Amino acid sequence: MKILMERFPYRFCETDSKDRGWIEKYNELTKRWFKMYECDSSLQLLTAMEDFEYCKWLDPDDVPCYRSNRGDVVHSPYPSTRVNT
């Protein structure tokens, strides 16, 4: 096991064969790291390392993610069409 990067509370680990990896999360109660998510490929691990919001999206604890991209209001991408009655 090799630790590639640590971004609290996550750290990114690689297997010896370098074809896969996993994301570990720090548990405040036990003061230990545990495997949170096993990545399917090295590309997915690199994506999680690059995009911190994607890493939070993979977290099973429902951590809010991608909120700064949309704000508090979601607007429809389609133009409004009103029907006169």
PDB file of N, CA, C and O in Angstrom:
ATOM      1  N   MET A   1       0.844  -1.178   0.000  1.00  0.00           N
ATOM      2  CA  MET A   1       0.000   0.000   0.000  1.00  0.00           C
ATOM      3  C   MET A   1       0.889   1.241   0.000  1.00  0.00           C
ATOM      4  O   MET A   1       1.862   1.326   0.731  1.00  0.00           O
ATOM      5  N   LYS A   2       0.502   2.199  -0.831  1.00  0.00           N
ATOM      6  CA  LYS A   2       1.232   3.450  -0.912  1.00  0.00           C
ATOM      7  C   LYS A   2       0.232   4.598  -0.818  1.00  0.00           C
ATOM      8  O   LYS A   2      -0.769   4.615  -1.540  1.00  0.00           O
ATOM      9  N   ILE A   3       0.487   5.545   0.072  1.00  0.00           N
ATOM     10  CA  ILE A   3      -0.386   6.707   0.213  1.00  0.00           C
ATOM     11  C   ILE A   3       0.064   7.754  -0.796  1.00  0.00           C
ATOM     12  O   ILE A   3       1.207   8.209  -0.768  1.00  0.00           O
ATOM     13  N   LEU A   4      -0.833   8.115  -1.696  1.00  0.00           N
ATOM     14  CA  LEU A   4      -0.501   9.069  -2.747  1.00  0.00           C
ATOM     15  C   LEU A   4      -0.695  10.511  -2.304  1.00  0.00           C
ATOM     16  O   LEU A   4       0.118  11.374  -2.597  1.00  0.00           O
ATOM     17  N   MET A   5      -1.801  10.769  -1.612  1.00  0.00           N
ATOM     18  CA  MET A   5      -2.115  12.132  -1.214  1.00  0.00           C
ATOM     19  C   MET A   5      -3.073  12.091  -0.035  1.00  0.00           C
ATOM     20  O   MET A   5      -3.864  11.158   0.101  1.00  0.00           O
ATOM     21  N   GLU A   6      -3.005  13.102   0.799  1.00  0.00           N
ATOM     22  CA  GLU A   6      -3.925  13.211   1.922  1.00  0.00           C
ATOM     23  C   GLU A   6      -4.562  14.582   1.901  1.00  0.00           C
ATOM     24  O   GLU A   6      -3.880  15.596   1.812  1.00  0.00           O
ATOM     25  N   ARG A   7      -5.882  14.594   1.904  1.00  0.00           N
ATOM     26  CA  ARG A   7      -6.678  15.813   1.991  1.00  0.00           C
ATOM     27  C   ARG A   7      -7.712  15.554   3.060  1.00  0.00           C
ATOM     28  O   ARG A   7      -8.697  14.869   2.824  1.00  0.00           O
ATOM     29  N   PHE A   8      -7.452  16.095   4.243  1.00  0.00           N
ATOM     30  CA  PHE A   8      -8.284  15.746   5.399  1.00  0.00           C
ATOM     31  C   PHE A   8      -9.751  16.002   5.114  1.00  0.00           C
ATOM     32  O   PHE A   8     -10.085  17.040   4.569  1.00  0.00           O
ATOM     33  N   PRO A   9     -10.638  15.098   5.418  1.00  0.00           N
ATOM     34  CA  PRO A   9     -10.513  13.836   6.140  1.00  0.00           C
ATOM     35  C   PRO A   9     -10.293  12.621   5.238  1.00  0.00           C
ATOM     36  O   PRO A   9     -10.526  11.501   5.648  1.00  0.00           O
ATOM     37  N   TYR A  10      -9.853  12.842   4.001  1.00  0.00           N
ATOM     38  CA  TYR A  10      -9.664  11.736   3.063  1.00  0.00           C
ATOM     39  C   TYR A  10      -8.187  11.546   2.761  1.00  0.00           C
ATOM     40  O   TYR A  10      -7.408  12.493   2.804  1.00  0.00           O
ATOM     41  N   ARG A  11      -7.831  10.315   2.441  1.00  0.00           N
ATOM     42  CA  ARG A  11      -6.513  10.052   1.890  1.00  0.00           C
ATOM     43  C   ARG A  11      -6.655   9.008   0.794  1.00  0.00           C
ATOM     44  O   ARG A  11      -7.539   8.159   0.835  1.00  0.00           O
ATOM     45  N   PHE A  12      -5.773   9.087  -0.166  1.00  0.00           N
ATOM     46  CA  PHE A  12      -5.869   8.295  -1.386  1.00  0.00           C
ATOM     47  C   PHE A  12      -4.711   7.302  -1.412  1.00  0.00           C
ATOM     48  O   PHE A  12      -3.554   7.694  -1.345  1.00  0.00           O
ATOM     49  N   CYS A  13      -5.047   6.014  -1.523  1.00  0.00           N
ATOM     50  CA  CYS A  13      -4.050   4.955  -1.457  1.00  0.00           C
ATOM     51  C   CYS A  13      -4.053   4.164  -2.758  1.00  0.00           C
ATOM     52  O   CYS A  13      -5.069   4.054  -3.435  1.00  0.00           O
ATOM     53  N   GLU A  14      -2.901   3.586  -3.051  1.00  0.00           N
ATOM     54  CA  GLU A  14      -2.717   2.830  -4.279  1.00  0.00           C
ATOM     55  C   GLU A  14      -2.247   1.420  -3.924  1.00  0.00           C
ATOM     56  O   GLU A  14      -1.486   1.236  -2.985  1.00  0.00           O
ATOM     57  N   THR A  15      -2.702   0.450  -4.698  1.00  0.00           N
ATOM     58  CA  THR A  15      -2.251  -0.918  -4.475  1.00  0.00           C
ATOM     59  C   THR A  15      -0.840  -1.089  -5.034  1.00  0.00           C
ATOM     60  O   THR A  15      -0.328  -0.221  -5.735  1.00  0.00           O
ATOM     61  N   ASP A  16      -0.225  -2.199  -4.726  1.00  0.00           N
ATOM     62  CA  ASP A  16       1.134  -2.451  -5.203  1.00  0.00           C
ATOM     63  C   ASP A  16       1.194  -2.611  -6.714  1.00  0.00           C
ATOM     64  O   ASP A  16       2.185  -2.277  -7.342  1.00  0.00           O
ATOM     65  N   SER A  17       0.117  -3.124  -7.306  1.00  0.00           N
ATOM     66  CA  SER A  17       0.111  -3.326  -8.757  1.00  0.00           C
ATOM     67  C   SER A  17      -0.218  -2.040  -9.525  1.00  0.00           C
ATOM     68  O   SER A  17      -0.128  -2.006 -10.739  1.00  0.00           O
ATOM     69  N   LYS A  18      -0.637  -0.979  -8.833  1.00  0.00           N
ATOM     70  CA  LYS A  18      -0.934   0.344  -9.400  1.00  0.00           C
ATOM     71  C   LYS A  18      -2.079   0.354 -10.404  1.00  0.00           C
ATOM     72  O   LYS A  18      -2.233   1.300 -11.157  1.00  0.00           O
ATOM     73  N   ASP A  19      -2.896  -0.681 -10.436  1.00  0.00           N
ATOM     74  CA  ASP A  19      -4.027  -0.672 -11.362  1.00  0.00           C
ATOM     75  C   ASP A  19      -5.311  -0.217 -10.680  1.00  0.00           C
ATOM     76  O   ASP A  19      -6.263   0.146 -11.344  1.00  0.00           O
ATOM     77  N   ARG A  20      -5.341  -0.238  -9.368  1.00  0.00           N
ATOM     78  CA  ARG A  20      -6.529   0.176  -8.617  1.00  0.00           C
ATOM     79  C   ARG A  20      -6.093   0.920  -7.370  1.00  0.00           C
ATOM     80  O   ARG A  20      -4.914   1.040  -7.070  1.00  0.00           O
ATOM     81  N   GLY A  21      -7.051   1.373  -6.635  1.00  0.00           N
ATOM     82  CA  GLY A  21      -6.756   2.055  -5.388  1.00  0.00           C
ATOM     83  C   GLY A  21      -8.016   2.240  -4.581  1.00  0.00           C
ATOM     84  O   GLY A  21      -9.077   1.742  -4.946  1.00  0.00           O
ATOM     85  N   TRP A  22      -7.902   2.945  -3.487  1.00  0.00           N
ATOM     86  CA  TRP A  22      -9.066   3.190  -2.649  1.00  0.00           C
ATOM     87  C   TRP A  22      -8.906   4.522  -1.938  1.00  0.00           C
ATOM     88  O   TRP A  22      -7.825   5.099  -1.867  1.00  0.00           O
ATOM     89  N   ILE A  23     -10.048   4.971  -1.412  1.00  0.00           N
ATOM     90  CA  ILE A  23     -10.098   6.214  -0.657  1.00  0.00           C
ATOM     91  C   ILE A  23     -10.390   5.847   0.786  1.00  0.00           C
ATOM     92  O   ILE A  23     -11.320   5.091   1.062  1.00  0.00           O
ATOM     93  N   GLU A  24      -9.589   6.358   1.690  1.00  0.00           N
ATOM     94  CA  GLU A  24      -9.809   6.133   3.110  1.00  0.00           C
ATOM     95  C   GLU A  24     -10.304   7.423   3.744  1.00  0.00           C
ATOM     96  O   GLU A  24     -10.006   8.520   3.271  1.00  0.00           O
ATOM     97  N   LYS A  25     -11.080   7.276   4.815  1.00  0.00           N
ATOM     98  CA  LYS A  25     -11.609   8.428   5.536  1.00  0.00           C
ATOM     99  C   LYS A  25     -11.229   8.301   7.000  1.00  0.00           C
ATOM    100  O   LYS A  25     -11.234   7.202   7.560  1.00  0.00           O
ATOM    101  N   TYR A  26     -10.915   9.417   7.616  1.00  0.00           N
ATOM    102  CA  TYR A  26     -10.516   9.427   9.020  1.00  0.00           C
ATOM    103  C   TYR A  26     -11.757   9.473   9.899  1.00  0.00           C
ATOM    104  O   TYR A  26     -12.655  10.283   9.693  1.00  0.00           O
ATOM    105  N   ASN A  27     -11.801   8.593  10.895  1.00  0.00           N
ATOM    106  CA  ASN A  27     -12.907   8.547  11.844  1.00  0.00           C
ATOM    107  C   ASN A  27     -12.479   9.284  13.110  1.00  0.00           C
ATOM    108  O   ASN A  27     -11.515   8.889  13.765  1.00  0.00           O
ATOM    109  N   GLU A  28     -13.180  10.338  13.449  1.00  0.00           N
ATOM    110  CA  GLU A  28     -12.832  11.151  14.614  1.00  0.00           C
ATOM    111  C   GLU A  28     -13.020  10.398  15.932  1.00  0.00           C
ATOM    112  O   GLU A  28     -12.287  10.635  16.883  1.00  0.00           O
ATOM    113  N   LEU A  29     -13.990   9.497  15.998  1.00  0.00           N
ATOM    114  CA  LEU A  29     -14.253   8.781  17.243  1.00  0.00           C
ATOM    115  C   LEU A  29     -13.183   7.736  17.546  1.00  0.00           C
ATOM    116  O   LEU A  29     -12.714   7.630  18.686  1.00  0.00           O
ATOM    117  N   THR A  30     -12.814   6.966  16.551  1.00  0.00           N
ATOM    118  CA  THR A  30     -11.836   5.894  16.769  1.00  0.00           C
ATOM    119  C   THR A  30     -10.405   6.340  16.501  1.00  0.00           C
ATOM    120  O   THR A  30      -9.470   5.607  16.829  1.00  0.00           O
ATOM    121  N   LYS A  31     -10.229   7.522  15.902  1.00  0.00           N
ATOM    122  CA  LYS A  31      -8.908   8.052  15.543  1.00  0.00           C
ATOM    123  C   LYS A  31      -8.151   7.118  14.602  1.00  0.00           C
ATOM    124  O   LYS A  31      -6.954   6.922  14.710  1.00  0.00           O
ATOM    125  N   ARG A  32      -8.896   6.520  13.671  1.00  0.00           N
ATOM    126  CA  ARG A  32      -8.308   5.589  12.711  1.00  0.00           C
ATOM    127  C   ARG A  32      -8.833   5.884  11.309  1.00  0.00           C
ATOM    128  O   ARG A  32      -9.872   6.486  11.134  1.00  0.00           O
ATOM    129  N   TRP A  33      -8.079   5.404  10.333  1.00  0.00           N
ATOM    130  CA  TRP A  33      -8.492   5.486   8.936  1.00  0.00           C
ATOM    131  C   TRP A  33      -9.235   4.217   8.573  1.00  0.00           C
ATOM    132  O   TRP A  33      -8.883   3.139   9.018  1.00  0.00           O
ATOM    133  N   PHE A  34     -10.282   4.319   7.767  1.00  0.00           N
ATOM    134  CA  PHE A  34     -10.988   3.142   7.275  1.00  0.00           C
ATOM    135  C   PHE A  34     -11.248   3.306   5.785  1.00  0.00           C
ATOM    136  O   PHE A  34     -11.322   4.418   5.271  1.00  0.00           O
ATOM    137  N   LYS A  35     -11.375   2.187   5.105  1.00  0.00           N
ATOM    138  CA  LYS A  35     -11.628   2.220   3.665  1.00  0.00           C
ATOM    139  C   LYS A  35     -13.047   2.708   3.425  1.00  0.00           C
ATOM    140  O   LYS A  35     -14.013   2.105   3.861  1.00  0.00           O
ATOM    141  N   MET A  36     -13.136   3.816   2.720  1.00  0.00           N
ATOM    142  CA  MET A  36     -14.442   4.384   2.433  1.00  0.00           C
ATOM    143  C   MET A  36     -14.947   3.916   1.074  1.00  0.00           C
ATOM    144  O   MET A  36     -16.124   3.594   0.926  1.00  0.00           O
ATOM    145  N   TYR A  37     -14.042   3.875   0.080  1.00  0.00           N
ATOM    146  CA  TYR A  37     -14.476   3.553  -1.280  1.00  0.00           C
ATOM    147  C   TYR A  37     -13.321   2.913  -2.036  1.00  0.00           C
ATOM    148  O   TYR A  37     -12.200   3.414  -2.001  1.00  0.00           O
ATOM    149  N   GLU A  38     -13.614   1.820  -2.702  1.00  0.00           N
ATOM    150  CA  GLU A  38     -12.609   1.170  -3.544  1.00  0.00           C
ATOM    151  C   GLU A  38     -12.861   1.573  -4.991  1.00  0.00           C
ATOM    152  O   GLU A  38     -13.943   1.362  -5.530  1.00  0.00           O
ATOM    153  N   CYS A  39     -11.867   2.159  -5.598  1.00  0.00           N
ATOM    154  CA  CYS A  39     -12.001   2.664  -6.965  1.00  0.00           C
ATOM    155  C   CYS A  39     -11.894   1.527  -7.972  1.00  0.00           C
ATOM    156  O   CYS A  39     -11.184   0.555  -7.760  1.00  0.00           O
ATOM    157  N   ASP A  40     -12.605   1.685  -9.075  1.00  0.00           N
ATOM    158  CA  ASP A  40     -12.606   0.665 -10.123  1.00  0.00           C
ATOM    159  C   ASP A  40     -11.335   0.695 -10.960  1.00  0.00           C
ATOM    160  O   ASP A  40     -10.927  -0.319 -11.498  1.00  0.00           O
ATOM    161  N   SER A  41     -10.742   1.864 -11.086  1.00  0.00           N
ATOM    162  CA  SER A  41      -9.552   1.992 -11.927  1.00  0.00           C
ATOM    163  C   SER A  41      -8.670   3.107 -11.372  1.00  0.00           C
ATOM    164  O   SER A  41      -9.085   3.888 -10.516  1.00  0.00           O
ATOM    165  N   SER A  42      -7.477   3.178 -11.905  1.00  0.00           N
ATOM    166  CA  SER A  42      -6.574   4.246 -11.478  1.00  0.00           C
ATOM    167  C   SER A  42      -7.078   5.606 -11.961  1.00  0.00           C
ATOM    168  O   SER A  42      -6.842   6.623 -11.323  1.00  0.00           O
ATOM    169  N   LEU A  43      -7.816   5.628 -13.060  1.00  0.00           N
ATOM    170  CA  LEU A  43      -8.382   6.875 -13.572  1.00  0.00           C
ATOM    171  C   LEU A  43      -9.407   7.454 -12.604  1.00  0.00           C
ATOM    172  O   LEU A  43      -9.444   8.662 -12.369  1.00  0.00           O
ATOM    173  N   GLN A  44     -10.234   6.590 -12.011  1.00  0.00           N
ATOM    174  CA  GLN A  44     -11.215   7.056 -11.046  1.00  0.00           C
ATOM    175  C   GLN A  44     -10.524   7.597  -9.794  1.00  0.00           C
ATOM    176  O   GLN A  44     -10.938   8.608  -9.224  1.00  0.00           O
ATOM    177  N   LEU A  45      -9.448   6.949  -9.372  1.00  0.00           N
ATOM    178  CA  LEU A  45      -8.697   7.422  -8.217  1.00  0.00           C
ATOM    179  C   LEU A  45      -8.072   8.779  -8.499  1.00  0.00           C
ATOM    180  O   LEU A  45      -8.122   9.689  -7.668  1.00  0.00           O
ATOM    181  N   LEU A  46      -7.516   8.955  -9.692  1.00  0.00           N
ATOM    182  CA  LEU A  46      -6.930  10.235 -10.060  1.00  0.00           C
ATOM    183  C   LEU A  46      -7.982  11.340 -10.154  1.00  0.00           C
ATOM    184  O   LEU A  46      -7.737  12.483  -9.783  1.00  0.00           O
ATOM    185  N   THR A  47      -9.170  10.990 -10.622  1.00  0.00           N
ATOM    186  CA  THR A  47     -10.264  11.962 -10.696  1.00  0.00           C
ATOM    187  C   THR A  47     -10.677  12.410  -9.302  1.00  0.00           C
ATOM    188  O   THR A  47     -10.911  13.591  -9.061  1.00  0.00           O
ATOM    189  N   ALA A  48     -10.764  11.462  -8.369  1.00  0.00           N
ATOM    190  CA  ALA A  48     -11.126  11.805  -6.992  1.00  0.00           C
ATOM    191  C   ALA A  48     -10.051  12.663  -6.338  1.00  0.00           C
ATOM    192  O   ALA A  48     -10.360  13.546  -5.531  1.00  0.00           O
ATOM    193  N   MET A  49      -8.791  12.426  -6.685  1.00  0.00           N
ATOM    194  CA  MET A  49      -7.712  13.242  -6.141  1.00  0.00           C
ATOM    195  C   MET A  49      -7.751  14.661  -6.704  1.00  0.00           C
ATOM    196  O   MET A  49      -7.462  15.621  -5.996  1.00  0.00           O
ATOM    197  N   GLU A  50      -8.124  14.776  -7.942  1.00  0.00           N
ATOM    198  CA  GLU A  50      -8.146  16.070  -8.610  1.00  0.00           C
ATOM    199  C   GLU A  50      -9.378  16.887  -8.237  1.00  0.00           C
ATOM    200  O   GLU A  50      -9.298  18.090  -8.034  1.00  0.00           O
ATOM    201  N   ASP A  51     -10.525  16.240  -8.151  1.00  0.00           N
ATOM    202  CA  ASP A  51     -11.797  16.918  -7.883  1.00  0.00           C
ATOM    203  C   ASP A  51     -12.276  16.532  -6.489  1.00  0.00           C
ATOM    204  O   ASP A  51     -12.848  15.469  -6.281  1.00  0.00           O
ATOM    205  N   PHE A  52     -12.045  17.419  -5.515  1.00  0.00           N
ATOM    206  CA  PHE A  52     -12.397  17.126  -4.124  1.00  0.00           C
ATOM    207  C   PHE A  52     -13.908  16.960  -3.953  1.00  0.00           C
ATOM    208  O   PHE A  52     -14.355  16.184  -3.112  1.00  0.00           O
ATOM    209  N   GLU A  53     -14.698  17.664  -4.741  1.00  0.00           N
ATOM    210  CA  GLU A  53     -16.157  17.543  -4.661  1.00  0.00           C
ATOM    211  C   GLU A  53     -16.611  16.144  -5.098  1.00  0.00           C
ATOM    212  O   GLU A  53     -17.565  15.596  -4.558  1.00  0.00           O
ATOM    213  N   TYR A  54     -15.943  15.570  -6.071  1.00  0.00           N
ATOM    214  CA  TYR A  54     -16.257  14.203  -6.505  1.00  0.00           C
ATOM    215  C   TYR A  54     -15.963  13.217  -5.382  1.00  0.00           C
ATOM    216  O   TYR A  54     -16.713  12.271  -5.167  1.00  0.00           O
ATOM    217  N   CYS A  55     -14.882  13.457  -4.659  1.00  0.00           N
ATOM    218  CA  CYS A  55     -14.550  12.599  -3.525  1.00  0.00           C
ATOM    219  C   CYS A  55     -15.647  12.667  -2.462  1.00  0.00           C
ATOM    220  O   CYS A  55     -16.039  11.648  -1.893  1.00  0.00           O
ATOM    221  N   LYS A  56     -16.162  13.870  -2.206  1.00  0.00           N
ATOM    222  CA  LYS A  56     -17.259  14.005  -1.242  1.00  0.00           C
ATOM    223  C   LYS A  56     -18.525  13.344  -1.765  1.00  0.00           C
ATOM    224  O   LYS A  56     -19.320  12.823  -0.995  1.00  0.00           O
ATOM    225  N   TRP A  57     -18.724  13.360  -3.080  1.00  0.00           N
ATOM    226  CA  TRP A  57     -19.894  12.722  -3.679  1.00  0.00           C
ATOM    227  C   TRP A  57     -19.857  11.208  -3.479  1.00  0.00           C
ATOM    228  O   TRP A  57     -20.898  10.564  -3.324  1.00  0.00           O
ATOM    229  N   LEU A  58     -18.660  10.623  -3.461  1.00  0.00           N
ATOM    230  CA  LEU A  58     -18.511   9.187  -3.243  1.00  0.00           C
ATOM    231  C   LEU A  58     -18.681   8.785  -1.772  1.00  0.00           C
ATOM    232  O   LEU A  58     -18.868   7.612  -1.478  1.00  0.00           O
ATOM    233  N   ASP A  59     -18.639   9.745  -0.878  1.00  0.00           N
ATOM    234  CA  ASP A  59     -18.717   9.475   0.557  1.00  0.00           C
ATOM    235  C   ASP A  59     -20.108   8.958   0.920  1.00  0.00           C
ATOM    236  O   ASP A  59     -21.110   9.591   0.616  1.00  0.00           O
ATOM    237  N   PRO A  60     -20.198   7.801   1.600  1.00  0.00           N
ATOM    238  CA  PRO A  60     -21.518   7.252   1.963  1.00  0.00           C
ATOM    239  C   PRO A  60     -22.203   8.006   3.101  1.00  0.00           C
ATOM    240  O   PRO A  60     -23.362   7.743   3.397  1.00  0.00           O
ATOM    241  N   ASP A  61     -21.528   8.978   3.727  1.00  0.00           N
ATOM    242  CA  ASP A  61     -22.116   9.729   4.835  1.00  0.00           C
ATOM    243  C   ASP A  61     -22.929  10.938   4.372  1.00  0.00           C
ATOM    244  O   ASP A  61     -23.269  11.799   5.187  1.00  0.00           O
ATOM    245  N   ASP A  62     -23.264  11.016   3.090  1.00  0.00           N
ATOM    246  CA  ASP A  62     -24.073  12.103   2.531  1.00  0.00           C
ATOM    247  C   ASP A  62     -23.478  13.483   2.826  1.00  0.00           C
ATOM    248  O   ASP A  62     -24.149  14.374   3.342  1.00  0.00           O
ATOM    249  N   VAL A  63     -22.230  13.649   2.496  1.00  0.00           N
ATOM    250  CA  VAL A  63     -21.565  14.941   2.645  1.00  0.00           C
ATOM    251  C   VAL A  63     -22.034  15.847   1.504  1.00  0.00           C
ATOM    252  O   VAL A  63     -22.034  15.425   0.348  1.00  0.00           O
ATOM    253  N   PRO A  64     -22.451  17.077   1.800  1.00  0.00           N
ATOM    254  CA  PRO A  64     -22.886  17.971   0.725  1.00  0.00           C
ATOM    255  C   PRO A  64     -21.748  18.258  -0.255  1.00  0.00           C
ATOM    256  O   PRO A  64     -20.617  18.509   0.148  1.00  0.00           O
ATOM    257  N   CYS A  65     -22.066  18.205  -1.530  1.00  0.00           N
ATOM    258  CA  CYS A  65     -21.026  18.421  -2.534  1.00  0.00           C
ATOM    259  C   CYS A  65     -21.603  19.195  -3.714  1.00  0.00           C
ATOM    260  O   CYS A  65     -22.810  19.242  -3.909  1.00  0.00           O
ATOM    261  N   TYR A  66     -20.716  19.800  -4.479  1.00  0.00           N
ATOM    262  CA  TYR A  66     -21.058  20.586  -5.663  1.00  0.00           C
ATOM    263  C   TYR A  66     -22.069  21.690  -5.381  1.00  0.00           C
ATOM    264  O   TYR A  66     -22.842  22.071  -6.238  1.00  0.00           O
ATOM    265  N   ARG A  67     -22.084  22.222  -4.191  1.00  0.00           N
ATOM    266  CA  ARG A  67     -23.047  23.273  -3.854  1.00  0.00           C
ATOM    267  C   ARG A  67     -22.613  24.632  -4.383  1.00  0.00           C
ATOM    268  O   ARG A  67     -23.436  25.459  -4.718  1.00  0.00           O
ATOM    269  N   SER A  68     -21.322  24.869  -4.448  1.00  0.00           N
ATOM    270  CA  SER A  68     -20.872  26.185  -4.903  1.00  0.00           C
ATOM    271  C   SER A  68     -21.132  26.382  -6.396  1.00  0.00           C
ATOM    272  O   SER A  68     -21.188  27.510  -6.873  1.00  0.00           O
ATOM    273  N   ASN A  69     -21.309  25.306  -7.119  1.00  0.00           N
ATOM    274  CA  ASN A  69     -21.555  25.414  -8.556  1.00  0.00           C
ATOM    275  C   ASN A  69     -22.974  25.854  -8.867  1.00  0.00           C
ATOM    276  O   ASN A  69     -23.233  26.407  -9.922  1.00  0.00           O
ATOM    277  N   ARG A  70     -23.901  25.590  -7.969  1.00  0.00           N
ATOM    278  CA  ARG A  70     -25.292  25.884  -8.291  1.00  0.00           C
ATOM    279  C   ARG A  70     -25.947  26.876  -7.347  1.00  0.00           C
ATOM    280  O   ARG A  70     -27.006  27.388  -7.629  1.00  0.00           O
ATOM    281  N   GLY A  71     -25.378  27.112  -6.194  1.00  0.00           N
ATOM    282  CA  GLY A  71     -26.004  28.012  -5.230  1.00  0.00           C
ATOM    283  C   GLY A  71     -27.171  27.343  -4.542  1.00  0.00           C
ATOM    284  O   GLY A  71     -27.247  26.122  -4.441  1.00  0.00           O
ATOM    285  N   ASP A  72     -28.106  28.138  -4.075  1.00  0.00           N
ATOM    286  CA  ASP A  72     -29.255  27.597  -3.356  1.00  0.00           C
ATOM    287  C   ASP A  72     -30.476  27.400  -4.236  1.00  0.00           C
ATOM    288  O   ASP A  72     -31.476  26.844  -3.807  1.00  0.00           O
ATOM    289  N   VAL A  73     -30.421  27.875  -5.463  1.00  0.00           N
ATOM    290  CA  VAL A  73     -31.560  27.794  -6.355  1.00  0.00           C
ATOM    291  C   VAL A  73     -31.141  27.077  -7.624  1.00  0.00           C
ATOM    292  O   VAL A  73     -30.085  27.350  -8.180  1.00  0.00           O
ATOM    293  N   VAL A  74     -31.966  26.170  -8.057  1.00  0.00           N
ATOM    294  CA  VAL A  74     -31.710  25.474  -9.312  1.00  0.00           C
ATOM    295  C   VAL A  74     -32.662  26.032 -10.357  1.00  0.00           C
ATOM    296  O   VAL A  74     -33.869  26.024 -10.179  1.00  0.00           O
ATOM    297  N   HIS A  75     -32.086  26.556 -11.429  1.00  0.00           N
ATOM    298  CA  HIS A  75     -32.892  27.135 -12.501  1.00  0.00           C
ATOM    299  C   HIS A  75     -33.045  26.126 -13.629  1.00  0.00           C
ATOM    300  O   HIS A  75     -32.131  25.368 -13.916  1.00  0.00           O
ATOM    301  N   SER A  76     -34.186  26.167 -14.278  1.00  0.00           N
ATOM    302  CA  SER A  76     -34.432  25.304 -15.419  1.00  0.00           C
ATOM    303  C   SER A  76     -33.590  25.766 -16.600  1.00  0.00           C
ATOM    304  O   SER A  76     -33.522  26.964 -16.886  1.00  0.00           O
ATOM    305  N   PRO A  77     -32.958  24.844 -17.307  1.00  0.00           N
ATOM    306  CA  PRO A  77     -32.164  25.244 -18.464  1.00  0.00           C
ATOM    307  C   PRO A  77     -33.020  25.569 -19.691  1.00  0.00           C
ATOM    308  O   PRO A  77     -32.515  26.062 -20.685  1.00  0.00           O
ATOM    309  N   TYR A  78     -34.316  25.302 -19.617  1.00  0.00           N
ATOM    310  CA  TYR A  78     -35.207  25.519 -20.748  1.00  0.00           C
ATOM    311  C   TYR A  78     -35.898  26.873 -20.624  1.00  0.00           C
ATOM    312  O   TYR A  78     -36.268  27.304 -19.534  1.00  0.00           O
ATOM    313  N   PRO A  79     -36.129  27.548 -21.740  1.00  0.00           N
ATOM    314  CA  PRO A  79     -36.829  28.835 -21.669  1.00  0.00           C
ATOM    315  C   PRO A  79     -38.287  28.603 -21.249  1.00  0.00           C
ATOM    316  O   PRO A  79     -38.898  27.604 -21.600  1.00  0.00           O
ATOM    317  N   SER A  80     -38.774  29.563 -20.486  1.00  0.00           N
ATOM    318  CA  SER A  80     -40.165  29.393 -20.029  1.00  0.00           C
ATOM    319  C   SER A  80     -41.108  29.704 -21.191  1.00  0.00           C
ATOM    320  O   SER A  80     -40.941  30.667 -21.930  1.00  0.00           O
ATOM    321  N   THR A  81     -42.103  28.866 -21.336  1.00  0.00           N
ATOM    322  CA  THR A  81     -43.124  29.057 -22.376  1.00  0.00           C
ATOM    323  C   THR A  81     -44.451  29.146 -21.671  1.00  0.00           C
ATOM    324  O   THR A  81     -44.848  28.233 -20.935  1.00  0.00           O
ATOM    325  N   ARG A  82     -45.111  30.260 -21.872  1.00  0.00           N
ATOM    326  CA  ARG A  82     -46.404  30.456 -21.230  1.00  0.00           C
ATOM    327  C   ARG A  82     -47.509  30.231 -22.259  1.00  0.00           C
ATOM    328  O   ARG A  82     -47.417  30.693 -23.391  1.00  0.00           O
ATOM    329  N   VAL A  83     -48.538  29.605 -21.833  1.00  0.00           N
ATOM    330  CA  VAL A  83     -49.684  29.373 -22.682  1.00  0.00           C
ATOM    331  C   VAL A  83     -50.770  30.353 -22.244  1.00  0.00           C
ATOM    332  O   VAL A  83     -51.153  30.391 -21.088  1.00  0.00           O
ATOM    333  N   ASN A  84     -51.224  31.161 -23.185  1.00  0.00           N
ATOM    334  CA  ASN A  84     -52.297  32.118 -22.867  1.00  0.00           C
ATOM    335  C   ASN A  84     -53.616  31.390 -22.796  1.00  0.00           C
ATOM    336  O   ASN A  84     -54.000  30.672 -23.702  1.00  0.00           O
ATOM    337  N   THR A  85     -54.308  31.606 -21.708  1.00  0.00           N
ATOM    338  CA  THR A  85     -55.632  30.956 -21.559  1.00  0.00           C
ATOM    339  C   THR A  85     -56.734  31.969 -21.531  1.00  0.00           C
ATOM    340  O   THR A  85     -56.592  33.110 -21.300  1.00  0.00           O
TER     341      THR A  85
END
